[in-house]
XYZ file of C-alpha atoms in Angstrom:
683
model
C 28.083 120.292 79.423
C 24.645 119.330 80.728
C 25.092 118.290 84.343
C 21.370 117.852 84.852
C 21.215 114.336 83.416
C 23.007 110.979 83.339
C 25.614 111.165 80.525
C 27.109 107.695 80.573
C 25.084 106.324 77.691
C 27.785 107.136 75.075
C 30.547 105.455 76.973
C 32.047 102.026 75.958
C 33.074 100.787 79.402
C 30.676 98.000 80.557
C 31.084 99.373 84.113
C 29.970 102.830 83.110
C 27.144 101.441 81.033
C 25.887 99.464 84.032
C 25.121 102.882 85.557
C 23.622 104.718 82.577
C 20.053 104.195 83.831
C 20.733 105.285 87.417
C 18.722 108.309 88.532
C 22.071 109.762 89.563
C 23.261 112.399 87.086
C 26.504 110.582 86.421
C 29.167 112.166 84.291
C 32.227 110.478 82.726
C 35.558 111.878 83.833
C 36.742 114.602 81.478
C 38.252 118.090 81.627
C 34.892 119.483 80.435
C 33.128 117.996 83.433
C 35.736 119.410 85.768
C 35.287 122.862 84.211
C 31.520 122.564 84.536
C 31.900 121.635 88.205
C 34.029 124.727 88.696
C 31.468 126.898 86.920
C 28.738 125.484 89.157
C 30.948 125.876 92.194
C 29.989 122.370 93.308
C 32.135 119.726 94.959
C 32.674 116.498 93.053
C 31.593 113.070 94.183
C 33.870 110.601 92.437
C 32.837 106.958 92.457
C 35.452 104.505 91.133
C 34.808 100.799 90.460
C 34.933 98.156 87.742
C 32.490 95.800 86.113
C 33.380 92.641 88.046
C 33.294 94.252 91.512
C 30.753 92.710 93.903
C 30.596 95.566 96.435
C 30.322 98.069 93.609
C 27.124 96.276 92.629
C 25.874 96.270 96.216
C 26.406 100.017 96.643
C 24.729 100.655 93.257
C 21.614 98.669 94.223
C 21.396 100.176 97.667
C 22.124 103.814 96.836
C 22.633 104.735 93.170
C 19.362 103.171 92.123
C 17.477 104.847 95.011
C 15.597 107.962 94.016
C 16.045 109.604 97.385
C 19.806 109.067 97.510
C 20.113 110.124 93.902
C 18.305 113.342 94.559
C 20.714 114.178 97.372
C 23.677 113.423 95.141
C 22.348 115.427 92.205
C 21.487 118.423 94.430
C 24.707 118.547 96.398
C 27.445 117.306 94.021
C 28.668 116.955 90.494
C 28.766 113.136 90.265
C 31.477 111.388 88.218
C 31.586 107.660 87.646
C 35.052 106.215 86.743
C 36.129 102.763 85.528
C 39.364 102.151 87.322
C 40.524 99.740 84.657
C 40.213 102.502 82.010
C 42.110 105.045 84.182
C 44.370 103.214 86.537
C 46.387 106.370 86.992
C 43.442 108.264 88.427
C 42.515 105.288 90.566
C 46.014 105.013 91.895
C 46.089 108.717 92.723
C 42.829 108.747 94.730
C 43.614 105.401 96.389
C 46.813 106.949 97.609
C 44.852 110.005 98.806
C 42.502 107.718 100.789
C 45.435 105.925 102.420
C 46.873 109.304 103.398
C 43.567 109.973 105.146
C 44.251 106.793 107.242
C 41.720 104.577 105.543
C 42.074 101.231 103.755
C 41.520 101.424 100.031
C 39.455 99.242 97.759
C 36.446 99.379 95.446
C 34.022 101.031 95.238
C 36.181 104.036 95.923
C 34.177 107.061 97.018
C 36.184 110.292 96.958
C 35.023 113.893 97.486
C 37.023 116.410 95.436
C 37.104 120.138 94.837
C 36.069 121.210 91.340
C 39.749 121.148 90.417
C 39.828 117.412 91.204
C 41.698 117.833 94.477
C 40.747 115.230 97.112
C 39.650 116.366 100.590
C 37.804 113.324 102.055
C 36.692 109.793 101.056
C 36.009 106.209 101.794
C 35.034 103.015 99.956
C 31.697 101.252 100.311
C 29.010 103.043 102.319
C 25.676 101.379 103.079
C 22.564 103.385 102.332
C 21.893 103.787 106.034
C 24.312 103.308 108.904
C 25.238 99.627 109.514
C 28.339 97.361 109.666
C 29.840 100.053 111.794
C 29.906 102.361 108.764
C 28.062 105.702 108.493
C 25.118 105.778 106.143
C 25.648 107.200 102.754
C 22.801 109.588 103.124
C 24.422 111.087 106.232
C 27.842 111.217 104.573
C 26.467 113.158 101.592
C 24.804 115.807 103.826
C 27.805 116.108 106.125
C 30.404 116.454 103.378
C 28.370 119.045 101.453
C 27.833 121.000 104.656
C 31.550 120.958 105.388
C 32.433 122.006 101.867
C 30.076 124.960 101.917
C 30.451 126.102 105.565
C 34.126 125.290 106.379
C 36.123 126.273 103.322
C 39.233 126.824 105.385
C 39.161 123.231 106.636
C 38.634 121.953 103.135
C 41.505 124.010 101.777
C 43.722 122.784 104.675
C 42.870 119.197 103.840
C 43.544 119.705 100.123
C 46.939 121.324 100.790
C 47.992 118.557 103.247
C 46.917 115.714 100.924
C 48.450 117.237 97.842
C 51.714 117.814 99.592
C 51.696 114.224 100.838
C 50.917 112.956 97.380
C 53.914 114.876 96.027
C 56.100 113.390 98.747
C 55.112 109.860 97.626
C 56.976 110.559 94.365
C 60.147 111.657 96.168
C 62.860 109.098 95.572
C 65.464 107.926 98.006
C 68.538 107.053 96.031
C 70.804 104.117 96.834
C 73.116 101.601 95.232
C 71.954 98.943 92.816
C 71.573 95.899 95.145
C 74.254 93.247 94.734
C 73.117 89.606 94.181
C 73.904 88.655 97.779
C 71.613 91.515 98.992
C 68.814 90.346 96.742
C 69.257 86.847 98.196
C 69.055 88.276 101.709
C 65.809 90.045 100.801
C 64.383 86.789 99.465
C 65.079 84.855 102.634
C 63.752 87.707 104.756
C 60.367 87.353 103.080
C 59.870 84.019 104.768
C 58.794 85.762 107.972
C 55.645 87.151 106.186
C 54.699 83.802 104.583
C 52.085 81.313 105.835
C 54.066 78.135 106.103
C 50.881 76.031 106.662
C 48.545 77.288 103.962
C 50.840 79.141 101.582
C 50.677 82.726 100.489
C 51.190 85.500 102.961
C 49.891 85.293 106.518
C 46.228 86.010 107.293
C 43.153 86.718 105.253
C 42.110 87.714 102.705
C 44.663 85.870 100.610
C 45.708 87.271 97.201
C 47.766 85.193 94.786
C 50.570 87.790 94.700
C 52.360 86.246 91.708
C 54.956 89.059 91.571
C 56.133 88.231 95.131
C 55.992 84.453 94.525
C 57.995 84.775 91.297
C 60.670 86.647 93.177
C 60.728 84.015 95.960
C 60.914 81.271 93.412
C 63.932 82.768 91.767
C 65.544 83.369 95.118
C 64.867 79.802 96.212
C 66.436 78.295 93.012
C 69.380 80.700 93.012
C 70.212 80.136 96.684
C 69.147 76.483 96.806
C 66.924 77.289 99.842
C 64.539 74.382 100.264
C 62.363 76.206 102.781
C 61.850 79.071 100.405
C 61.209 76.671 97.509
C 58.712 74.590 99.467
C 56.881 77.768 100.559
C 56.276 78.820 97.004
C 55.245 75.282 95.938
C 52.829 75.017 98.901
C 51.285 78.330 97.801
C 50.875 77.113 94.243
C 49.508 73.701 95.365
C 46.954 75.287 97.723
C 45.796 77.694 94.970
C 45.709 75.032 92.337
C 43.613 72.693 94.490
C 41.651 75.244 96.475
C 38.370 76.941 95.894
C 40.067 80.028 94.400
C 40.546 77.851 91.279
C 37.580 77.099 89.026
C 37.792 73.302 88.834
C 35.162 73.004 86.061
C 35.983 75.920 83.752
C 39.589 76.709 84.577
C 41.071 79.974 85.730
C 41.739 81.564 89.150
C 39.540 84.001 91.003
C 40.970 87.312 92.229
C 41.472 86.296 95.839
C 40.258 84.117 98.708
C 38.326 85.761 101.530
C 39.610 83.173 104.037
C 43.135 81.932 104.921
C 42.543 78.463 103.446
C 42.114 79.421 99.771
C 38.589 78.005 100.002
C 36.086 80.791 99.435
C 36.953 82.980 96.538
C 35.847 86.496 95.682
C 34.401 84.938 92.529
C 35.429 87.509 89.955
C 37.997 86.286 87.509
C 40.543 88.770 86.147
C 42.726 88.410 83.024
C 45.832 89.809 84.757
C 45.801 87.284 87.638
C 45.574 84.378 85.345
C 48.298 85.633 82.961
C 50.707 86.019 85.826
C 49.831 82.678 87.417
C 50.307 80.881 84.134
C 53.729 82.457 83.892
C 54.639 81.415 87.434
C 53.272 77.898 87.115
C 55.258 77.501 83.865
C 58.408 78.479 85.669
C 57.693 76.110 88.570
C 56.902 73.252 86.201
C 60.344 73.678 84.570
C 61.941 72.617 87.855
C 59.358 70.253 89.405
C 57.665 68.700 86.360
C 54.568 68.536 88.632
C 51.633 67.274 86.475
C 49.235 69.418 88.581
C 50.894 72.605 87.289
C 50.798 71.384 83.713
C 47.051 70.645 84.110
C 46.250 73.987 85.651
C 48.227 75.826 82.949
C 46.361 73.957 80.167
C 42.959 74.480 81.815
C 43.571 78.122 82.522
C 44.764 78.828 79.016
C 41.734 76.888 77.747
C 39.487 79.107 79.838
C 41.115 82.290 78.374
C 40.808 81.063 74.846
C 37.263 79.770 75.285
C 35.707 82.548 77.364
C 37.888 85.632 77.223
C 38.707 86.117 73.534
C 37.080 89.003 71.728
C 36.524 89.355 68.015
C 39.872 89.931 66.313
C 41.912 87.881 68.755
C 42.584 89.987 71.803
C 41.394 89.155 75.378
C 38.621 90.594 77.586
C 39.264 92.104 80.965
C 37.157 90.090 83.449
C 34.171 87.994 84.457
C 31.902 89.272 87.211
C 31.644 87.871 90.693
C 27.839 88.070 90.518
C 25.079 86.547 88.471
C 21.352 86.894 89.007
C 22.251 89.376 91.727
C 24.162 86.882 93.885
C 27.908 86.525 94.373
C 29.190 83.123 93.322
C 25.806 81.822 92.170
C 27.198 80.684 88.824
C 29.977 78.612 90.390
C 28.633 76.921 93.540
C 26.751 73.563 93.669
C 24.206 71.823 95.826
C 24.828 68.103 96.314
C 21.407 67.267 94.888
C 22.171 69.081 91.608
C 25.412 67.194 91.200
C 23.531 63.906 91.713
C 21.118 64.784 88.886
C 23.985 65.007 86.452
C 26.280 62.188 87.640
C 25.438 58.511 88.374
C 25.476 57.518 92.035
C 28.880 55.755 91.665
C 30.395 58.765 89.940
C 28.781 61.223 92.333
C 30.272 59.388 95.338
C 33.753 59.548 93.805
C 33.427 63.203 92.737
C 32.037 64.298 96.097
C 34.894 62.666 97.925
C 37.504 64.425 95.784
C 35.784 67.816 95.532
C 34.652 68.312 99.166
C 30.904 68.086 98.421
C 28.448 67.478 101.234
C 24.641 67.814 101.848
C 25.248 70.859 104.063
C 27.914 72.433 101.806
C 31.128 74.229 102.780
C 29.927 77.767 102.195
C 26.594 79.306 103.055
C 24.797 75.998 102.495
C 26.393 75.500 99.071
C 29.489 73.706 97.848
C 32.587 75.403 96.491
C 34.444 72.734 94.587
C 37.930 72.195 95.847
C 40.456 69.428 96.328
C 42.313 70.661 99.339
C 40.797 68.006 101.603
C 41.546 65.146 99.279
C 45.191 65.971 98.826
C 47.363 68.462 97.032
C 48.596 65.985 94.374
C 46.765 64.478 91.491
C 45.553 60.926 91.782
C 46.303 57.937 89.545
C 45.589 58.254 85.815
C 42.423 56.191 85.915
C 40.848 58.207 88.649
C 41.883 61.511 87.077
C 40.486 60.537 83.720
C 37.184 59.542 85.381
C 37.071 62.862 87.262
C 37.810 64.786 84.060
C 34.766 63.212 82.387
C 32.623 64.143 85.395
C 33.931 67.675 85.294
C 32.962 68.002 81.679
C 29.422 66.755 82.326
C 29.011 69.279 85.208
C 30.561 72.105 83.165
C 28.041 71.457 80.353
C 25.261 71.664 82.936
C 26.743 74.771 84.480
C 26.840 76.437 81.061
C 23.058 76.379 81.080
C 23.035 78.865 83.971
C 22.820 82.644 83.691
C 26.388 83.682 83.123
C 28.248 86.347 85.081
C 28.714 89.695 83.414
C 31.553 89.828 80.876
C 33.739 92.986 80.667
C 34.951 92.690 77.098
C 37.056 95.771 76.879
C 40.642 95.122 75.712
C 43.318 96.592 77.965
C 46.806 96.920 76.511
C 48.767 96.009 79.583
C 46.648 93.003 80.671
C 46.739 91.698 77.066
C 50.529 92.088 76.962
C 50.823 90.065 80.219
C 48.693 87.340 78.584
C 50.687 87.382 75.353
C 53.910 86.925 77.309
C 52.517 84.049 79.375
C 51.169 82.277 76.247
C 54.607 82.631 74.572
C 56.540 80.946 77.372
C 53.918 78.241 77.970
C 53.798 77.536 74.213
C 57.524 76.920 74.093
C 57.693 74.877 77.306
C 54.731 72.610 76.461
C 55.314 72.641 72.755
C 51.879 73.958 71.905
C 52.246 75.957 68.709
C 48.605 77.017 68.730
C 49.174 78.985 71.997
C 51.934 80.923 70.240
C 49.523 81.608 67.325
C 47.032 83.111 69.734
C 49.720 85.232 71.308
C 50.709 86.603 67.928
C 47.097 87.311 67.051
C 46.575 89.294 70.286
C 49.859 91.204 69.809
C 48.818 92.193 66.293
C 45.411 93.177 67.538
C 46.950 95.594 70.049
C 49.323 97.020 67.520
C 46.571 97.503 64.953
C 43.837 98.868 67.240
C 45.698 100.449 70.135
C 48.910 101.567 68.441
C 49.467 104.868 66.732
C 52.948 105.046 65.157
C 55.091 104.263 68.151
C 52.585 105.346 70.755
C 49.984 103.213 72.523
C 46.455 103.722 73.770
C 45.198 101.932 76.878
C 41.639 100.675 76.190
C 39.512 99.361 73.274
C 35.868 98.354 73.085
C 33.039 98.548 70.613
C 35.367 99.754 67.855
C 36.704 102.737 69.912
C 40.287 103.028 71.155
C 40.788 105.608 73.902
C 42.814 106.832 76.853
C 46.457 107.580 76.446
C 48.729 104.634 77.114
C 50.264 104.467 80.559
C 53.693 103.308 81.729
C 52.335 99.748 82.321
C 50.991 99.551 78.763
C 54.397 100.337 77.288
C 56.337 98.248 79.798
C 54.293 95.114 79.297
C 54.118 95.466 75.512
C 57.919 95.766 75.447
C 58.107 92.620 77.596
C 55.732 90.757 75.215
C 57.676 91.958 72.150
C 60.918 90.725 73.592
C 59.452 87.328 74.300
C 58.178 87.063 70.734
C 61.639 88.194 69.505
C 63.388 85.536 71.545
C 61.132 82.886 70.049
C 61.073 84.023 66.413
C 64.312 85.998 65.902
C 62.170 88.515 63.977
C 63.849 91.895 64.052
C 60.429 93.598 63.898
C 59.659 92.609 67.458
C 62.931 93.969 68.701
C 62.348 97.260 66.809
C 58.899 97.476 68.475
C 60.510 97.070 71.831
C 63.172 99.628 71.283
C 60.770 102.184 69.789
C 58.405 101.809 72.751
C 61.346 102.109 75.164
C 62.184 105.455 73.605
C 58.543 106.556 74.056
C 58.828 105.685 77.740
C 61.903 107.946 77.990
C 60.132 110.789 76.146
C 56.735 110.554 77.866
C 57.270 109.148 81.324
C 60.738 109.923 82.618
C 61.127 112.084 85.638
C 64.197 114.031 84.496
C 64.735 115.678 87.914
C 64.420 112.794 90.410
C 64.568 109.702 88.125
C 62.168 106.868 87.623
C 59.077 106.858 85.443
C 55.691 108.422 86.047
C 52.602 106.316 85.472
C 50.989 108.897 83.225
C 52.540 110.652 80.216
C 53.884 114.172 80.176
C 50.749 115.261 78.288
C 48.411 114.266 81.138
C 46.499 117.381 82.166
C 43.687 116.000 84.381
C 45.806 114.794 87.301
C 46.528 116.915 90.341
C 49.671 114.769 90.833
C 51.373 112.304 88.523
C 52.046 109.117 90.418
C 55.378 107.231 90.105
C 54.612 103.548 90.843
C 57.400 101.299 92.195
C 55.614 99.008 94.579
C 53.945 95.863 93.281
C 50.397 95.090 93.955
C 47.992 92.774 92.126
C 50.068 93.658 89.089
C 53.821 94.471 89.116
C 54.856 98.109 89.118
C 55.589 99.856 85.795
C 58.974 100.874 87.019
C 59.835 97.274 88.039
C 58.831 95.892 84.611
C 60.723 98.680 82.855
C 63.925 97.895 84.679
C 63.568 94.226 83.648
C 63.009 95.372 80.045
C 65.963 97.638 80.056
C 68.180 94.871 81.476
C 67.055 92.473 78.746
C 67.448 95.052 76.012
C 70.979 95.604 77.267
C 71.640 91.868 77.193
C 70.147 91.487 73.709
C 71.807 94.523 72.114
C 74.851 95.349 74.265
C 73.848 99.062 74.077
C 75.148 100.871 77.152
C 72.234 103.279 77.070
C 69.899 100.570 78.344
C 72.272 99.559 81.088
C 72.587 103.144 82.257
C 68.793 103.686 82.238
C 68.197 100.470 84.249
C 70.947 101.346 86.798
C 69.625 104.885 87.138
C 66.063 103.738 87.726
C 67.067 101.161 90.300
C 69.350 103.602 92.053
C 66.730 106.356 92.325
C 64.518 104.011 94.325
C 67.328 102.139 95.951
C 67.086 103.905 99.250
C 63.655 102.485 99.797
C 64.584 98.854 99.098
C 65.814 98.015 102.631
C 62.432 98.995 104.141
C 60.049 97.987 101.320
C 61.670 95.112 99.458
C 58.696 92.709 99.770
C 56.686 95.251 97.733
C 59.409 96.048 95.237
C 60.221 92.656 93.835
C 59.821 93.702 90.217
C 62.772 96.186 90.701
C 64.793 93.424 92.398
C 64.239 91.008 89.451
C 65.467 93.696 87.106
C 68.590 94.227 89.233
C 69.231 90.523 89.139
C 68.865 90.337 85.323
C 71.093 93.290 84.903
C 74.001 91.661 86.766
C 73.610 88.000 85.757
C 72.214 87.723 82.276
C 72.761 84.651 80.180
C 73.052 85.715 76.510
C 72.303 82.823 74.135
C 72.834 83.293 70.402
C 71.602 80.649 67.953
C 73.089 80.906 64.440
C 70.779 78.810 62.280
C 68.448 79.349 59.350
C 64.941 80.343 60.390
C 62.598 77.296 60.332
C 65.431 74.777 60.169
C 65.340 71.648 62.295
C 68.555 72.747 63.963
C 67.073 76.066 64.973
C 63.999 74.361 66.428
C 66.066 71.825 68.274
C 68.441 74.348 69.819
C 65.589 76.694 70.706
C 63.632 73.851 72.383
C 66.707 72.995 74.491
C 66.916 76.593 75.728
C 63.295 76.901 76.668
C 63.300 73.580 78.463
C 65.632 74.958 81.087
C 64.708 77.364 83.843
C 66.871 80.289 82.895
C 65.096 83.409 84.113
C 67.980 85.669 83.110
C 68.138 84.426 79.560
C 68.362 86.748 76.573
C 67.945 84.684 73.339
C 68.862 85.926 69.898
C 68.229 83.773 66.810
C 70.292 84.905 63.833
C 69.341 83.701 60.312
C 71.531 83.736 57.226
C 71.293 87.403 56.376
C 71.460 88.988 59.847
C 74.119 89.969 62.305
C 74.213 90.827 65.990
C 74.593 94.432 67.175
C 78.202 95.514 67.284
C 77.972 95.992 71.105
C 76.901 92.347 71.722
C 79.710 90.174 73.119
C 79.095 87.571 70.466
C 79.354 90.038 67.582
C 81.371 88.616 64.762
C 80.933 85.062 65.888
C 80.433 82.620 62.944
C 78.988 79.244 62.299
C 81.464 76.404 62.487
C 81.902 74.463 59.233
C 78.613 75.835 57.992
C 76.713 74.095 60.821
C 74.077 75.634 63.037
C 76.020 77.029 66.033
C 75.204 78.310 69.476
C 77.226 80.701 71.700
C 76.517 81.275 75.364
C 77.811 84.557 76.850
C 78.023 85.468 80.566
C 79.759 88.509 82.032
C 80.887 89.596 78.510
C 82.631 86.297 77.919
C 81.360 83.767 75.339
C 81.586 80.040 75.327
C 83.317 78.014 72.663
C 81.015 77.396 69.729
C 78.416 74.556 70.296
C 77.205 72.620 67.231
C 75.925 69.510 68.903
C 72.442 69.430 70.464
C 73.392 67.118 73.317
C 76.380 69.260 74.126
C 74.152 72.344 74.235
C 71.654 70.589 76.583
C 74.497 69.543 78.853
C 75.883 73.096 79.063
C 72.508 74.637 79.651
C 71.790 72.140 82.433
C 75.012 73.092 84.089
C 74.139 76.756 83.915
C 70.632 76.191 85.219
C 72.036 73.991 88.035
C 74.519 76.651 89.020
C 72.460 79.783 89.153
C 73.825 80.339 92.663
C 75.001 83.835 93.521
C 78.512 84.512 92.175
């Protein structure tokens, strides 16, 4: 391993390739590099970021492209550059280590490690020279190298303390599976952290937090709590009309730097948009708000137009920066708008989209509709505005585009597949379902090996062992496709991947699932994620999957696994429930599933009609099975042995192991489903 040069040129990650010409002798993360660091007896400087990260670019321009700083780094450290999206397990490990050092995490993450990969100090962004109240990177490099070489006892002490604390993070506190009334209590308690004026959680920056909002939405509908319901709707309205939304091209930015949802951090991530499409679809089922339908269609349009890669899967992100400036691609000057639109149109557009000569952000205008109202206008006005947006979008497309990270990530693609499935059924858009199937098949073909999964694909190369989130989200996507199609192949995929999770990720001693597989050899500690962040935790999604598999198959094994996983973390729920909503949604599904069996020939009008009736209702605990002529239910399913009535297409609805009388009339099915949806109140 030649540590005397930059070795990123053979990588596929766009983030790593951004740094291949740096004078820093960057190495990709690998066991060989760790071994070379040990042989050289040098500490490791680990820099973690991702392609769309603005402050990563800033630190790169200031320090990593500087010959003097690079010389210091090369002389004092073995320098490793890591794409956090390729190795979220390593990123999570070192983010946790930084938090244990009393510092707030983020990207770029700058960690100092022993040659074994053990963390002993770190930070995030460092300016080249001291400013912003932060020490200069040049001084940090000299200081850390000096400490490592002259104070080995202190370094060893730090390593021991951090490693012990990282291990303690995986210690579970067992407790009971929370009852529905306890889950309701947790939902209502979340109100104290919500911003009742602007939506979202209190303060700035504001992240969409779709996992939290999804939990609050279910709580609101189940408990018929209007305050909770309105809080979620306000959050969605403010995001949908705020500057965090791209009003020309569609799609949501990663977060807003202010508490008004006005100024986005302009990067656009696939996972945020997948989750928000899912949440907006659920909200539309209840509200029928045309704003939500419009944002869903526009956001899916953006994904299909700008985020698809060859073969049908979806890219990871769009950068915040273009031409070296954050947001340059997205903001407008009033004069530029008036060059595209007529004076009459410009006057109307500027009124609705908060455009002024002085701008609303650093002399420029971030398009938003917060000031003009959170609802859509009349049809004539909206049609006119749509035409204006298309004209401005065409003009914007002439600009230098932000960087595109076109690597395919299994878990983020699976989230998008699941969102497209539900939206396709609710809005009766068969082409969205076709795109979901294409992406699913891409992942299986390019990232699947027998029943195992890999995490990342780009430039014809699949790499990095699949993580818990990859399996969990692909199981979830497979189950959605199974519910829509009735194809047993999707259910087999889900069950096979569920067995892989047990084999590769289970903690047999303390319970729960590790993020990395049992074969992982390059982690000082395997993390066990249960708290939700920008994406829901792997353990939370697995509990939801196991609960649905139990509802679909009746197999007690899945019920036991779900209950065991919930219980092993149950002792933490009382203190940490706002950050463990995925686990709570799984507990809810486990106790209140609605099993719907459609006995009808595949492709028949009766099957389509019954299926449409089911998807039209907001039934978050649903578990749908479509049975054609030559199939049967698993023997453990409560509807096993049920038959069609007089040869007609027939539906059975089962709750708490008891099935309804057979339903053969579409109107009767709609009526019964409406009753169930209207009475999703805690039993």
